[in-house]
Coordinates of C-alpha atoms in Angstrom, one line a residue:
X3 CA -0.1 -0.2 0.0
X4 CA 1.4 3.6 -0.9
X5 CA 0.9 6.9 0.2
X6 CA -2.3 8.6 -1.0
X7 CA -1.1 11.5 -3.3
X8 CA -3.3 14.5 -2.5
X9 CA -5.5 15.7 -5.2
X10 CA -5.5 18.7 -6.8
X11 CA -9.2 19.6 -6.2
X12 CA -10.3 20.7 -3.2
X13 CA -10.8 18.2 -0.5
X14 CA -13.3 18.4 2.6
X15 CA -12.6 17.9 6.0
X16 CA -13.9 17.8 9.3
X17 CA -12.9 22.0 10.3
X18 CA -14.2 24.2 7.6
X19 CA -12.9 27.3 7.7
X20 CA -16.4 28.6 7.8
X21 CA -19.0 27.7 10.3
X22 CA -22.7 27.6 10.1
X23 CA -24.7 28.4 13.3
X24 CA -25.3 25.3 15.4
X25 CA -28.8 24.3 16.1
X26 CA -30.0 22.7 19.2
X27 CA -31.1 19.6 16.7
X28 CA -27.4 19.1 15.5
X29 CA -26.9 18.3 19.1
X30 CA -29.6 15.2 19.1
X31 CA -27.7 14.0 16.2
X32 CA -24.1 14.9 16.5
X33 CA -21.8 13.5 13.8
X34 CA -19.3 10.5 14.4
X35 CA -15.7 11.0 14.8
X36 CA -14.0 10.9 11.6
X37 CA -11.4 13.0 9.6
X38 CA -9.2 14.8 12.2
X39 CA -11.5 14.4 15.1
X40 CA -10.9 10.8 14.5
X41 CA -7.5 10.9 13.6
X42 CA -6.1 10.2 17.1
X43 CA -7.5 7.9 19.9
X44 CA -8.4 9.7 23.2
X45 CA -10.9 8.8 25.9
X46 CA -13.7 10.7 26.7
X47 CA -14.1 13.0 23.5
X48 CA -17.1 15.2 23.2
X49 CA -19.1 15.5 20.3
X50 CA -18.3 19.1 18.7
X51 CA -21.8 20.1 18.3
X52 CA -22.5 20.9 22.0
X53 CA -19.2 22.5 22.1
X54 CA -19.7 24.6 19.3
X55 CA -23.5 25.4 20.4
X56 CA -22.5 26.7 23.9
X57 CA -19.6 28.7 22.5
X58 CA -22.1 30.5 20.2
X59 CA -24.6 31.3 22.5
X60 CA -22.6 32.0 25.7
X61 CA -19.8 34.3 24.3
X62 CA -19.2 36.8 21.8
X63 CA -16.4 37.2 19.4
X64 CA -13.1 38.1 21.0
X65 CA -14.2 36.6 24.4
X66 CA -12.0 34.2 26.1
X67 CA -13.1 30.6 26.3
X68 CA -11.2 28.4 28.8
X69 CA -10.7 24.5 29.1
X70 CA -8.7 23.7 32.3
X71 CA -9.0 19.7 31.4
X72 CA -8.2 20.1 27.8
X73 CA -8.3 16.4 26.8
X74 CA -8.4 15.8 23.1
X75 CA -8.4 19.6 22.6
X76 CA -11.2 19.5 20.0
X77 CA -12.7 22.6 21.8
X78 CA -9.5 24.8 21.2
X79 CA -10.3 24.8 17.1
X80 CA -14.0 25.2 17.7
X81 CA -13.7 28.2 19.6
X82 CA -10.9 29.9 17.2
X83 CA -12.8 29.1 14.4
X84 CA -15.7 31.5 15.9
X85 CA -13.2 34.2 16.7
X86 CA -13.1 33.5 20.2
X87 CA -9.8 33.5 22.4
X88 CA -8.8 30.4 24.0
X89 CA -7.1 29.1 27.2
X90 CA -6.2 25.1 27.3
X91 CA -4.8 23.7 30.3
X92 CA -4.0 20.2 30.8
X93 CA -1.5 18.0 33.1
X94 CA -1.2 15.6 30.3
X95 CA 1.4 16.7 27.7
X96 CA 0.1 14.6 24.9
X97 CA -3.2 17.0 25.2
X98 CA -1.3 19.9 24.8
X99 CA 0.5 18.4 21.9
X100 CA -2.7 17.1 20.1
X101 CA -4.6 20.7 20.4
X102 CA -1.4 22.5 19.3
X103 CA -1.6 20.3 16.0
X104 CA -5.0 20.9 15.8
X105 CA -4.3 24.8 15.6
X106 CA -1.4 24.5 13.3
X107 CA -2.1 22.0 10.7
X108 CA 0.2 21.3 8.0
X109 CA -1.3 21.0 4.3
X110 CA -1.6 17.5 2.7
X111 CA 1.3 18.2 0.6
X112 CA 3.6 19.4 3.2
X113 CA 2.9 16.2 5.1
X114 CA 2.9 13.9 2.0
X115 CA 6.1 15.1 0.9
X116 CA 7.6 14.5 4.2
X117 CA 6.0 10.9 4.2
X118 CA 7.9 10.2 1.2
X119 CA 11.3 11.4 2.4
X120 CA 10.8 9.1 5.5
X121 CA 9.6 6.1 3.2
X122 CA 12.7 6.6 1.1
X123 CA 14.9 6.6 4.4
X124 CA 13.6 3.9 6.7
X125 CA 11.0 1.8 4.9
X126 CA 13.3 -0.7 3.4
X127 CA 15.3 -0.8 6.8
X128 CA 12.3 -1.5 8.7
X129 CA 10.9 -4.1 6.2
X130 CA 14.1 -5.8 6.5
X131 CA 13.7 -6.9 10.1
X132 CA 10.6 -8.7 9.2
X133 CA 12.0 -10.7 6.4
X134 CA 11.1 -14.5 6.1
X135 CA 11.4 -16.9 3.5
X136 CA 12.2 -16.1 0.0
X137 CA 13.2 -12.7 1.1
X138 CA 9.4 -11.9 1.6
X139 CA 8.1 -9.4 4.0
X140 CA 5.8 -10.4 6.6
X141 CA 3.1 -8.2 7.3
X142 CA 1.8 -10.0 10.8
X143 CA 3.2 -12.4 13.5
X144 CA 0.8 -14.5 15.3
X145 CA 2.1 -15.2 18.8
X146 CA 0.6 -18.0 21.0
X147 CA 2.4 -19.0 24.4
X148 CA 5.2 -17.0 23.6
X149 CA 6.0 -18.4 20.3
X150 CA 5.4 -17.3 16.7
X151 CA 2.6 -19.9 15.7
X152 CA 2.1 -18.2 11.9
X153 CA 3.1 -15.5 9.6
X154 CA 1.2 -13.7 7.3
X155 CA 2.3 -12.2 4.2
X156 CA 0.6 -9.9 1.9
X157 CA -0.1 -11.1 -1.7
X158 CA 1.4 -9.2 -4.9
X159 CA -1.9 -9.5 -6.1
X160 CA -5.5 -10.2 -4.8
X161 CA -6.4 -9.8 -1.2
X162 CA -6.1 -13.0 0.5
X163 CA -3.4 -13.1 2.8
X164 CA -0.5 -16.0 2.5
X165 CA -0.1 -17.8 6.0
X166 CA 3.2 -19.7 6.5
X167 CA 4.5 -21.5 9.3
X168 CA 7.5 -20.0 11.0
X169 CA 11.4 -21.7 10.3
X170 CA 14.4 -21.4 12.6
X171 CA 15.5 -18.4 10.6
X172 CA 12.4 -16.4 11.8
X173 CA 13.1 -17.1 15.2
X174 CA 16.8 -16.2 14.8
X175 CA 15.6 -12.8 13.1
X176 CA 13.5 -12.3 16.1
X177 CA 16.0 -12.9 18.7
X178 CA 18.4 -10.2 17.2
X179 CA 16.3 -7.4 18.7
X180 CA 15.4 -9.5 22.0
X181 CA 17.8 -7.1 24.3
X182 CA 16.9 -3.9 22.3
X183 CA 16.9 -0.7 24.6
X184 CA 15.0 2.1 22.8
X185 CA 17.3 5.3 22.2
X186 CA 14.7 7.9 21.4
X187 CA 12.0 7.2 24.2
X188 CA 12.1 6.5 28.1
X189 CA 10.8 3.5 29.8
X190 CA 7.1 3.6 31.2
X191 CA 5.8 4.4 34.5
X192 CA 3.1 2.0 35.7
X193 CA 1.2 1.6 39.1
X194 CA -0.4 -1.4 40.7
X195 CA -4.0 -0.8 38.5
X196 CA -5.4 -3.8 37.9
X197 CA -8.4 -2.0 36.1
X198 CA -5.9 -1.1 33.3
X199 CA -3.7 -4.1 33.6
X200 CA -0.8 -2.7 34.9
X201 CA 1.8 -3.3 37.7
X202 CA 4.7 -1.7 38.8
X203 CA 7.4 -4.3 37.5
X204 CA 6.0 -3.7 33.9
X205 CA 8.2 -1.9 31.6
X206 CA 8.4 -0.7 27.8
X207 CA 9.8 -4.2 26.8
X208 CA 6.3 -5.9 28.1
X209 CA 4.7 -3.5 25.6
X210 CA 6.9 -3.7 22.7
X211 CA 8.9 -6.4 21.2
X212 CA 12.6 -5.3 20.6
X213 CA 12.2 -5.4 16.8
X214 CA 9.2 -2.8 17.5
X215 CA 11.4 -0.7 19.7
X216 CA 14.3 -0.5 17.1
X217 CA 12.0 0.1 14.2
X218 CA 10.0 2.9 16.4
X219 CA 13.5 4.4 16.9
X220 CA 14.2 4.4 13.1
X221 CA 10.9 6.5 12.5
X222 CA 11.8 9.0 15.4
X223 CA 15.1 9.3 13.8
X224 CA 13.6 10.0 10.4
X225 CA 11.4 12.9 11.7
X226 CA 13.4 14.4 14.1
X227 CA 14.1 17.5 11.8
X228 CA 11.4 18.6 10.2
X229 CA 9.5 22.2 10.9
X230 CA 7.5 22.1 14.3
X231 CA 4.1 21.8 12.4
X232 CA 5.1 19.0 10.3
X233 CA 7.1 17.2 12.9
X234 CA 3.9 17.5 15.4
X235 CA 1.6 15.8 12.6
X236 CA 4.7 12.9 12.0
X237 CA 5.0 12.2 15.7
X238 CA 1.1 12.1 16.5
X239 CA 1.0 9.6 13.5
X240 CA 3.5 7.5 15.3
X241 CA 1.4 8.0 18.9
X242 CA -1.8 7.0 16.9
X243 CA -0.5 3.9 15.4
X244 CA 1.6 2.9 18.4
X245 CA -1.1 0.6 19.7
X246 CA -1.1 -1.5 16.9
X247 CA 2.5 -1.7 16.9
X248 CA 2.5 -3.1 20.5
X249 CA 2.1 -6.8 22.1
X250 CA -1.6 -5.6 22.8
X251 CA -3.3 -6.6 19.5
X252 CA -5.6 -9.8 20.3
X253 CA -6.7 -12.0 17.8
X254 CA -10.2 -12.7 17.3
X255 CA -11.0 -16.3 16.8
X256 CA -14.3 -17.9 15.7
X257 CA -16.2 -14.8 15.5
X258 CA -19.8 -15.4 15.0
X259 CA -20.1 -18.1 17.6
X260 CA -20.4 -21.2 15.1
X261 CA -16.8 -21.4 14.5
X262 CA -17.3 -19.9 10.9
X263 CA -16.7 -16.4 9.7
X264 CA -18.0 -15.9 6.2
X265 CA -17.8 -19.6 5.7
X266 CA -14.5 -20.1 6.6
X267 CA -13.9 -22.4 9.7
X268 CA -11.4 -21.1 12.5
X269 CA -10.6 -18.1 10.9
X270 CA -8.3 -15.7 12.8
X271 CA -8.8 -11.7 12.6
X272 CA -6.5 -8.9 13.8
X273 CA -8.2 -7.0 16.7
X274 CA -6.8 -3.8 18.0
X275 CA -5.7 -2.0 21.2
X276 CA -8.7 -0.5 22.9
X277 CA -8.0 0.6 26.4
X278 CA -5.5 -0.3 29.1
X279 CA -2.5 -2.4 28.9
X280 CA -3.7 -5.7 28.6
X281 CA -1.3 -8.3 27.2
X282 CA -3.0 -11.3 25.6
X283 CA -1.2 -14.5 25.4
X284 CA -2.6 -15.0 21.9
X285 CA -1.8 -11.8 20.1
X286 CA -0.4 -10.3 16.8
X287 CA 3.3 -8.6 16.1
X288 CA 2.3 -6.2 13.2
X289 CA 4.8 -4.3 11.0
X290 CA 5.8 -1.4 12.3
X291 CA 5.7 0.4 9.0
X292 CA 2.7 -1.0 7.7
X293 CA 1.0 0.5 10.9
X294 CA 2.5 3.9 10.4
X295 CA 1.5 4.0 6.8
X296 CA -1.9 2.9 7.4
X297 CA -2.5 5.8 10.1
X298 CA -0.8 8.2 7.9
X299 CA -2.9 7.6 5.1
X300 CA -5.9 8.3 7.1
X301 CA -4.7 11.6 8.3
X302 CA -3.8 12.5 4.6
X303 CA -7.2 12.5 4.1
X304 CA -8.5 14.6 6.7
X305 CA -5.8 17.3 6.3
X306 CA -6.7 20.7 4.2
X307 CA -5.1 20.7 0.4
X308 CA -3.9 24.4 1.2
X309 CA -2.3 26.2 3.9
X310 CA -5.0 26.6 6.6
X311 CA -4.8 29.4 8.9
X312 CA -2.3 28.9 11.6
X313 CA -3.3 30.6 14.9
X314 CA -0.7 32.2 17.3
X315 CA -0.7 29.8 20.3
X316 CA 1.7 31.4 23.2
X317 CA 3.5 30.2 26.0
X318 CA 2.6 33.7 27.7
X319 CA -0.9 34.1 29.2
X320 CA -0.7 37.7 29.3
X321 CA -0.3 38.0 25.4
X322 CA -3.9 36.1 24.9
X323 CA -5.2 38.7 28.0
X324 CA -4.0 41.6 25.8
X325 CA -5.4 40.2 22.8
X326 CA -1.8 39.7 21.4
X327 CA -2.5 35.9 20.5
X328 CA -5.0 33.4 19.7
X329 CA -4.5 30.8 22.2
X330 CA -2.5 29.9 25.4
X331 CA -2.0 26.1 25.8
X332 CA -0.1 25.1 28.9
X333 CA 0.9 21.7 30.2
X334 CA 0.3 22.1 34.1
X335 CA -2.0 21.3 36.9
X336 CA -4.8 23.4 36.3
X337 CA -5.1 24.8 39.8
X338 CA -1.2 26.3 39.4
X339 CA -2.1 27.5 36.0
X340 CA -5.4 29.4 37.0
X341 CA -3.5 31.2 39.7
X342 CA -1.6 33.0 37.1
X343 CA -4.6 34.5 35.1
X344 CA -6.2 37.8 36.1
X345 CA -9.5 37.9 37.8
X346 CA -12.6 38.2 35.7
X347 CA -11.0 37.9 32.5
X348 CA -12.7 34.5 31.0
X349 CA -16.3 34.4 29.6
X350 CA -16.8 30.8 29.3
X351 CA -15.3 27.8 31.0
X352 CA -16.5 24.6 29.0
X353 CA -14.9 21.7 30.5
X354 CA -14.6 17.9 31.1
X355 CA -13.1 17.2 34.1
X356 CA -12.0 13.8 35.6
X357 CA -15.3 12.0 36.4
X358 CA -14.2 10.6 39.8
X359 CA -12.4 6.7 38.9
X360 CA -13.8 6.6 35.5
X361 CA -10.5 7.1 33.5
X362 CA -7.1 7.5 34.8
X363 CA -6.1 9.7 31.8
X364 CA -2.2 9.9 32.7
X365 CA -2.1 6.4 33.6
X366 CA -3.4 5.5 30.1
X367 CA -1.6 8.0 28.0
X368 CA 2.0 6.8 29.1
X369 CA 2.9 5.0 26.1
X370 CA 2.3 8.3 23.8
X371 CA 4.0 10.7 26.2
X372 CA 7.0 8.5 26.2
X373 CA 7.2 8.4 22.4
X374 CA 6.5 12.0 22.5
X375 CA 9.5 12.3 24.7
X376 CA 7.6 14.1 27.8
X377 CA 8.0 12.9 31.6
X378 CA 4.6 13.2 33.5
X379 CA 3.7 14.6 36.7
X380 CA 1.6 12.0 38.1
X381 CA 1.1 13.7 41.7
X382 CA -0.5 16.7 40.6
X383 CA -3.3 15.0 38.7
X384 CA -6.7 15.8 39.9
X385 CA -8.3 11.9 39.6
X386 CA -9.5 9.1 41.6
X387 CA -7.2 6.0 40.7
X388 CA -7.3 2.6 41.6
X389 CA -3.5 2.6 42.3
X390 CA -3.2 2.8 45.8
X391 CA 0.2 4.0 46.2
X392 CA -0.8 7.1 44.1
X393 CA -3.2 8.2 47.3
X394 CA -5.7 9.3 44.9
X395 CA -9.0 8.8 47.1
X396 CA -12.4 10.2 46.2
X397 CA -12.1 12.6 49.4
X398 CA -9.0 14.2 48.2
X399 CA -10.3 14.4 44.6
X400 CA -13.5 16.3 46.1
X401 CA -11.2 18.5 48.0
X402 CA -8.9 19.4 44.8
X403 CA -11.8 19.7 42.7
X404 CA -13.3 22.4 44.8
X405 CA -9.9 24.2 45.0
X406 CA -10.2 24.1 41.0
X407 CA -13.9 25.7 41.3
X408 CA -13.1 28.4 43.2
X409 CA -9.9 29.3 41.1
X410 CA -12.3 29.0 38.2
X411 CA -14.7 31.2 39.9
X412 CA -12.3 34.1 40.5
X413 CA -11.1 34.2 36.8
X414 CA -14.5 34.2 35.5
X415 CA -16.2 37.5 34.6
X416 CA -19.5 38.4 36.1
X417 CA -22.5 36.9 34.1
X418 CA -19.9 34.4 32.8
X419 CA -20.8 30.7 32.6
X420 CA -19.4 27.5 33.4
X421 CA -20.6 24.2 31.4
X422 CA -19.1 21.2 33.2
X423 CA -19.5 17.6 31.2
X424 CA -19.8 15.3 34.2
X425 CA -21.3 11.8 35.5
X426 CA -20.5 9.5 38.1
X427 CA -21.7 6.2 39.6
X428 CA -21.4 7.2 43.2
X429 CA -22.9 9.8 45.5
X430 CA -19.6 11.0 47.1
X431 CA -18.3 11.8 43.5
X432 CA -21.1 14.5 43.0
X433 CA -20.5 16.0 46.6
X434 CA -18.4 18.9 45.4
X435 CA -20.8 20.0 42.7
X436 CA -23.5 19.9 45.2
X437 CA -21.7 22.1 47.6
X438 CA -20.2 24.6 45.1
X439 CA -22.7 27.2 45.2
X440 CA -22.4 27.6 49.0
X441 CA -18.5 27.3 48.6
X442 CA -17.7 29.8 46.2
X443 CA -20.5 32.2 47.0
X444 CA -20.6 33.5 43.4
X445 CA -21.6 30.2 41.1
X446 CA -25.3 29.8 40.7
X447 CA -26.5 26.4 39.2
X448 CA -29.1 27.4 36.4
X449 CA -29.9 23.7 34.7
X450 CA -28.6 21.0 33.0
X451 CA -29.0 18.6 29.9
X452 CA -28.0 15.3 28.8
X453 CA -25.2 15.0 26.5
X454 CA -26.0 12.8 23.1
X455 CA -22.8 10.8 21.9
X456 CA -22.4 10.4 18.4
X457 CA -21.5 6.7 19.3
X458 CA -21.2 4.6 22.3
X459 CA -17.7 3.8 23.2
X460 CA -16.4 0.3 23.6
X461 CA -15.8 1.1 27.5
X462 CA -19.7 2.1 27.6
X463 CA -20.7 -0.9 25.9
X464 CA -18.4 -3.6 27.5
X465 CA -17.9 -2.5 30.9
X466 CA -20.0 -3.8 33.8
X467 CA -22.0 -0.8 35.4
X468 CA -20.8 1.3 33.0
X469 CA -23.0 4.7 32.4
X470 CA -24.4 5.6 29.0
X471 CA -24.5 9.4 29.0
X472 CA -22.9 12.5 30.6
X473 CA -24.9 15.6 31.6
X474 CA -23.7 19.0 30.9
X475 CA -24.2 21.0 34.1
X476 CA -24.3 24.8 33.9
X477 CA -23.5 27.4 36.5
X478 CA -23.5 31.2 36.1
X479 CA -21.2 33.9 38.1
X480 CA -23.6 36.0 39.7
X481 CA -24.2 38.1 43.2
X482 CA -27.9 38.0 42.8
X483 CA -29.7 35.9 45.3
X484 CA -32.8 35.7 42.8
X485 CA -32.7 33.9 39.7
X486 CA -33.0 35.7 36.6
X487 CA -35.2 34.4 33.6
X488 CA -32.9 32.1 31.4
X489 CA -32.3 32.9 27.8
X490 CA -34.0 30.6 25.2
X491 CA -31.1 29.2 23.5
X492 CA -30.6 27.3 26.9
X493 CA -34.0 26.2 27.7
X494 CA -35.0 25.0 24.2
X495 CA -32.2 22.4 24.5
X496 CA -33.9 18.9 24.3
X497 CA -34.4 17.7 28.0
X498 CA -33.0 20.7 29.7
X499 CA -34.1 20.8 33.5
X500 CA -33.8 23.3 36.4
X501 CA -33.3 20.4 38.8
X502 CA -29.6 19.1 39.7
X503 CA -29.1 15.8 38.1
X504 CA -29.3 12.7 40.0
X505 CA -26.6 10.0 39.7
X506 CA -27.4 7.1 37.7

């Protein structure tokens, strides 16, 4: 499979440079995560329709929109496309990297040119590490009980794979890289967390084979000297495909329940990395270059075919306050970053904070942050973690979220809004939200509405007791004791309620 050359004709992409007003009906039928929004996995993505609707109706052009738990960063571009300024904060380095990418996209021609250069530099060397009989290049190795059980090769013509049994030469080839230590990315930090299948004794050598790490290093070498906006896209292509390069790609056997799939008995199919660090005994080792190329082709189709607007992203919050830049993105504990922002400078805080113990974002992002070259400040993360050694209990979580809310109330303008995406299974995790009015003295709960997802996630579908929806809980900063009539653009949202939501 070659890289898909960009077409000369204008291609459509998710983020059009012009935006039509968002309607309440749009929030009831959000688009699926395709194009740029679907390029990279991230847990807890929110449909852009609800984000854009709130931005359009709760702010004016030139106002500052802030997300202190930035996550995938999709809100950053939604805000800037509507001529608002933006502040994004996240303790996860990946979040800042991905958001910066969204605000400074390369054209598909720039990206395509870089891919061809990288292919010329490293593809042959990588493929040599997967050479099997008759100098053919393997695409997949099926592993069972710590041994290669089968080798797949792509045919020169047609679609049906060729399956062969491994020879002694295949084992020798693999063993060449068994002691490999990566040069360009660090070891991984894990805790005792059975929920995501990790323990402190695990290392990067458990997640990747030595051969995969060697080849990831070759790609990192090849992309190191590109201009920042191109390098960032190339790096994120690597992190986006790293799950399929790992030992976490499970084999699907006998799908369909009767041992047959499309009339083929005992057919084995390739699964994909979903969430956590489960290392299945039967799994695939996939050709690293093929993984990278496949993900790169998806991004090629989503990138603009012309130089899109590059937004000014500052490392200095004063520049956005003075209207000298479009965005301030900072990798930090949000409480620390908020203390540096002047009082009453933000019009809308729209955020999806950690929902108690639902998703341990930093722990799950550890593989990506290693490849990106970042160290992580686990100690400062606001979260409830099943890893007891992290000391991240629900009572500490409630205290830290209250601290966050007090700082947020300080930077919010009078009559500014907070739109909080939230849900949790237990009463204790809701506690800080129920007390926030009395604690802050200025934030007033005005209503909420259930958020419709474009599709349920694998976690929502499969996890026992998993919740199926979130609420958007809206507060307004006001010193008035009596409620004011709410604007129609809020009350006409489907299932809008003036009553605080009950836990599921």
